[in-house]
Short mmCIF file of C-alpha atoms in Angstrom, two decimals:
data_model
loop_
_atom_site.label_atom_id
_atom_site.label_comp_id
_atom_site.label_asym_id
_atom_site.label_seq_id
_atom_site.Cartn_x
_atom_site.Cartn_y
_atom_site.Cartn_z
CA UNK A 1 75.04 55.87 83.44
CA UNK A 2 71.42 55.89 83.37
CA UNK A 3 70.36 52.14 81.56
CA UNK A 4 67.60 52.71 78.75
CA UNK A 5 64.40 50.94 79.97
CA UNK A 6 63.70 48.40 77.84
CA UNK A 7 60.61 48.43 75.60
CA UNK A 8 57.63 46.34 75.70
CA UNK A 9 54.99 46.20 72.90
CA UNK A 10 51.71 46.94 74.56
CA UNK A 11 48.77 45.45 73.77
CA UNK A 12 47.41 47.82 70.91
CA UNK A 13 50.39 47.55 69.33
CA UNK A 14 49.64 43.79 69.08
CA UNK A 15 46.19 44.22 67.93
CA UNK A 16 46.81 44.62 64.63
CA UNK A 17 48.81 42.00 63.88
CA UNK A 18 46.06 39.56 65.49
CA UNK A 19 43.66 41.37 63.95
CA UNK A 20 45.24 41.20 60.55
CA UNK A 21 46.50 37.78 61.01
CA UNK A 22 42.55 36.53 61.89
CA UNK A 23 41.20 38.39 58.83
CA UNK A 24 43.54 36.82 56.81
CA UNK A 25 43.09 33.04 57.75
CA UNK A 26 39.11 34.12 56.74
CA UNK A 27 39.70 35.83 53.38
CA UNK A 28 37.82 34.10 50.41
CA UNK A 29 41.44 32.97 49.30
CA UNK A 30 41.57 30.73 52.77
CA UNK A 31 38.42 29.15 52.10
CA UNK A 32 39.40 28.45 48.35
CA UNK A 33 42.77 26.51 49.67
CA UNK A 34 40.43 24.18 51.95
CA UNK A 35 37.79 23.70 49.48
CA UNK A 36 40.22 22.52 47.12
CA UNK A 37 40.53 19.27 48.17
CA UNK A 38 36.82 18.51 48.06
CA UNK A 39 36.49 20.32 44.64
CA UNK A 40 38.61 17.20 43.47
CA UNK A 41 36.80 14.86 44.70
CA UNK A 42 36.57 11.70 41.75
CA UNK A 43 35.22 13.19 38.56
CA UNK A 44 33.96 9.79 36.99
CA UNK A 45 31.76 9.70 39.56
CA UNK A 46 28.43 11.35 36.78
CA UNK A 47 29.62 8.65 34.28
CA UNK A 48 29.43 5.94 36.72
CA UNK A 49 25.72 6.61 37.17
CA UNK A 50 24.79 7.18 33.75
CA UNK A 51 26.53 4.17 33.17
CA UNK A 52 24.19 2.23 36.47
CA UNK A 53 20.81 3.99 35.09
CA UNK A 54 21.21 2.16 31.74
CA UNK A 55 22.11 -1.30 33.13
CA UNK A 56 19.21 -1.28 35.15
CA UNK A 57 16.78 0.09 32.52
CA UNK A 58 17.93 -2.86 29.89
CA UNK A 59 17.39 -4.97 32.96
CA UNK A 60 14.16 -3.47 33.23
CA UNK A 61 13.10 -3.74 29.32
CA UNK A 62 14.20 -7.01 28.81
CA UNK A 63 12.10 -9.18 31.36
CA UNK A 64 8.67 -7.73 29.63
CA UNK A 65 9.62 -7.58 25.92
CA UNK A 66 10.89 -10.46 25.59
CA UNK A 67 7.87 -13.35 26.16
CA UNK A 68 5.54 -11.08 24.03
CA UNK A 69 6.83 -12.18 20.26
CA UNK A 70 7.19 -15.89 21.75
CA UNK A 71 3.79 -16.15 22.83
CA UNK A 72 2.05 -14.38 20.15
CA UNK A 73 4.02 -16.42 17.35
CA UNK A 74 2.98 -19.62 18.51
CA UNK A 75 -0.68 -19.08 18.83
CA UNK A 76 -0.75 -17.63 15.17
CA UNK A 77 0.55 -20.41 14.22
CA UNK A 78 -1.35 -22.94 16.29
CA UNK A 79 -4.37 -21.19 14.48
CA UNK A 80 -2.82 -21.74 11.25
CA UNK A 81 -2.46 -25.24 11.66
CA UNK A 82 -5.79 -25.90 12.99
CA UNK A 83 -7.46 -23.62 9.98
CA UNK A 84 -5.64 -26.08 7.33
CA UNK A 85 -6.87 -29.15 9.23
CA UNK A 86 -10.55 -27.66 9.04
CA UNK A 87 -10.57 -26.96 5.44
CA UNK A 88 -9.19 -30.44 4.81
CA UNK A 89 -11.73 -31.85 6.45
CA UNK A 90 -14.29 -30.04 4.77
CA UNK A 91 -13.41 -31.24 1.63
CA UNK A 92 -13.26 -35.17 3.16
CA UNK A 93 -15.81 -35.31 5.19
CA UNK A 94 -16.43 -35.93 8.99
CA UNK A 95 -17.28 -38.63 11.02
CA UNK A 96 -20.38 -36.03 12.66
CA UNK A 97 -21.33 -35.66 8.69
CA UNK A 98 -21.69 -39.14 7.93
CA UNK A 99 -23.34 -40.12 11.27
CA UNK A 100 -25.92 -36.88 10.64
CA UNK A 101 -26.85 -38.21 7.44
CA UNK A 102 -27.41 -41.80 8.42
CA UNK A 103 -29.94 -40.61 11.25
CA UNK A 104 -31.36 -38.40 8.20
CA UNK A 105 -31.87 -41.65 6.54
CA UNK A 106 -33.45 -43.18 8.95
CA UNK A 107 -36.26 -40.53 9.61
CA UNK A 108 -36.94 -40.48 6.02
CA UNK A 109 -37.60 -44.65 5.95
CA UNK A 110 -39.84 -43.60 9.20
CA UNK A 111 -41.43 -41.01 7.69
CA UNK A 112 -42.41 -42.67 4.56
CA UNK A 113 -42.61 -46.23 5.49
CA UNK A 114 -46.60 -46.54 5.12
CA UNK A 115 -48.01 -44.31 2.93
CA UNK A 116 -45.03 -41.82 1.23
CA UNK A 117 -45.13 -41.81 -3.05
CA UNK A 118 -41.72 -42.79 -4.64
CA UNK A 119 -40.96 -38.61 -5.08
CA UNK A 120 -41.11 -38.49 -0.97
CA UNK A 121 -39.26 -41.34 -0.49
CA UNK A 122 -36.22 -40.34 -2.66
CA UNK A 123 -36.54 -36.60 -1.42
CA UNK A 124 -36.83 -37.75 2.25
CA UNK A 125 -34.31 -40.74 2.31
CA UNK A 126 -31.91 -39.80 -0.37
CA UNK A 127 -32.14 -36.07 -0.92
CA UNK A 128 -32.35 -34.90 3.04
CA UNK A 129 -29.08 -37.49 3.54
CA UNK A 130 -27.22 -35.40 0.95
CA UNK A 131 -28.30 -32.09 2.07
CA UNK A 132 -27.08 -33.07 5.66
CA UNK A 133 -23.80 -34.21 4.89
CA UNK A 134 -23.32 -30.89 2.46
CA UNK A 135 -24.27 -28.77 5.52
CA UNK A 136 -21.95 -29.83 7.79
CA UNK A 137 -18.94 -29.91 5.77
CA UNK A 138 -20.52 -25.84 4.69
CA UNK A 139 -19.87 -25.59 8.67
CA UNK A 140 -16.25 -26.73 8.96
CA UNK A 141 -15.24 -24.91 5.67
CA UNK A 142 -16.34 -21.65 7.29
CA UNK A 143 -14.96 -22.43 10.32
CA UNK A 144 -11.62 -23.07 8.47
CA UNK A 145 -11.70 -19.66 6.65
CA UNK A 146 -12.49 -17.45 9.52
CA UNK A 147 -9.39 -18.73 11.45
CA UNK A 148 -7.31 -19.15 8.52
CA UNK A 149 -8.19 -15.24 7.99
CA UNK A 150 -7.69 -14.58 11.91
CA UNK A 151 -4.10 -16.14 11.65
CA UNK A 152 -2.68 -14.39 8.42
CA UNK A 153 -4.63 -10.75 9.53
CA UNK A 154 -2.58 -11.31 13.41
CA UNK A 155 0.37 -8.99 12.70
CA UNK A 156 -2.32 -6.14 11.69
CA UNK A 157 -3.43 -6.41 14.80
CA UNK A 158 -0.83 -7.05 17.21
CA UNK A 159 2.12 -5.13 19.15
CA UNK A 160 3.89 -2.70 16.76
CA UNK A 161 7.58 -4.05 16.37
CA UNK A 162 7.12 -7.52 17.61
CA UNK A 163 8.18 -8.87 14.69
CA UNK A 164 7.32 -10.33 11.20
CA UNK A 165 5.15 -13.10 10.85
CA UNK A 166 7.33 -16.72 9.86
CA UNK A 167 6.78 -17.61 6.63
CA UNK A 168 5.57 -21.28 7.50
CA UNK A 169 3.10 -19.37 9.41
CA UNK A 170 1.58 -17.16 6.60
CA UNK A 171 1.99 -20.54 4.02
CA UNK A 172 -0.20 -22.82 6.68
CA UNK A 173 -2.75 -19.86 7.32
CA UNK A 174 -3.47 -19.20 3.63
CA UNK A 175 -3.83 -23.01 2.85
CA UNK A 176 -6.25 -22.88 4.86
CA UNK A 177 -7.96 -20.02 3.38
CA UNK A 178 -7.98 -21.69 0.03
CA UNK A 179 -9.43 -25.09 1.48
CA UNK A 180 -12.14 -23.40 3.52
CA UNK A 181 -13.19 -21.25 -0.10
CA UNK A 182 -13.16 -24.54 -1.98
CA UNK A 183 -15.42 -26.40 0.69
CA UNK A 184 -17.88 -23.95 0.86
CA UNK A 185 -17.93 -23.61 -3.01
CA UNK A 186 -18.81 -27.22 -2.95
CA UNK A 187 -20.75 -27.67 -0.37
CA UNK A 188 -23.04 -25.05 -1.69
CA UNK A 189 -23.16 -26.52 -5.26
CA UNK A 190 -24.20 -30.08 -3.26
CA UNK A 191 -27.17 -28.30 -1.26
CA UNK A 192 -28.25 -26.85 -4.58
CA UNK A 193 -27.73 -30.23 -6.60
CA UNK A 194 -25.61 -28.76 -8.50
CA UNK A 195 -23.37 -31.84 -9.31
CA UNK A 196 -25.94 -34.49 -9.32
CA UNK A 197 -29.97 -34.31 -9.23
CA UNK A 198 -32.00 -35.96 -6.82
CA UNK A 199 -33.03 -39.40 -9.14
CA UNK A 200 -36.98 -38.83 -10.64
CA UNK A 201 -39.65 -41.23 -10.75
CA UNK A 202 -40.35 -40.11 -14.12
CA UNK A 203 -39.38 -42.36 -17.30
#
């Protein structure tokens, strides 16, 4: 009996099966299965830095805004303060006043000592005293308005959205408003002789 030979694939029969086998392992579909796993990589991952960006921006923010309000506040009201104090004084009197008119005083006495008529004497001893001292406090009144005004006009000019001026503030700031008006209103009305006139040597 003759025996069959056995059969043996050759190899382009076993071609295609490589062949199809390689094409399949690089189809699209392939690459889809391994990029699955780094498609799913953590998905809070955007939230986490949206969530880093505005930490550090408060962090940034809140270093700068927050000494502006402080420090403007409490020279606006340092000026108030002082403003008050000036227009009080005004309406006193100061120690430089009453020192001023004294040395007035005393060059009037020098002045007329030998030969001045009773008129010079009381214009250059009396008169010149009282004009002194009502020129000085003029000085301190004015001082007292213009930072009385500087203090309550601040907010007007400062940083938008810092914040409303305290009412203490506003209170001190326009007292001294009012007390600088007043001692310049009298002051001038002393200058002028308004209140009193120099005394005449006329009967």
């Amino acid at each position: 009996m003759n025996a069959t030979p056995a059969t043996t694939k050759t190899d382009a029969e076993t071609e295609p099966t490589t062949q199809a086998e390689t094409e399949a392992a690089s189809t699209p579909g392939g690459e889809a299965v391994e990029a699955a796993p780094e498609a799913t990589d953590t998905p809070e991952g955007p939230h986490e830095q949206d969530a880093q960006a505005a930490a550090a921006d408060e962090l940034d923010d809140e270093p700068d805004d927050a000494p502006a309000p402080v420090r403007a506040g409490f020279a606006t009201g340092a000026a108030a303060v002082v403003g008050a104090v000036l227009g009080a004084v005004s309406l006193s009197g100061t120690w430089m006043g009453k020192t001023l008119s004294e040395r007035a005083t005393l060059v009037g006495q020098i002045k007329t000592s030998q030969t001045g008529t009773a008129a010079q004497q009381i214009q250059e001893i009396y008169g010149n005293s009282w004009h002194t001292t009502a020129l000085v406090n003029g000085v301190f009144a004015l001082l007292a308005l213009v930072v009385g005004g500087c203090a309550l006009a601040r907010p007007a000019f400062g940083t938008p959205g810092s914040g409303e001026q305290p009412v203490w503030v506003k209170a001190v700031a326009l007292a001294g408003v009012v007390l600088g008006v007043l001692g310049l209103v009298i002051s001038a009305a002393m200058y002028l002789d308004l209140f009193a006139a120099l005394p005449s040597t006329k009967g």
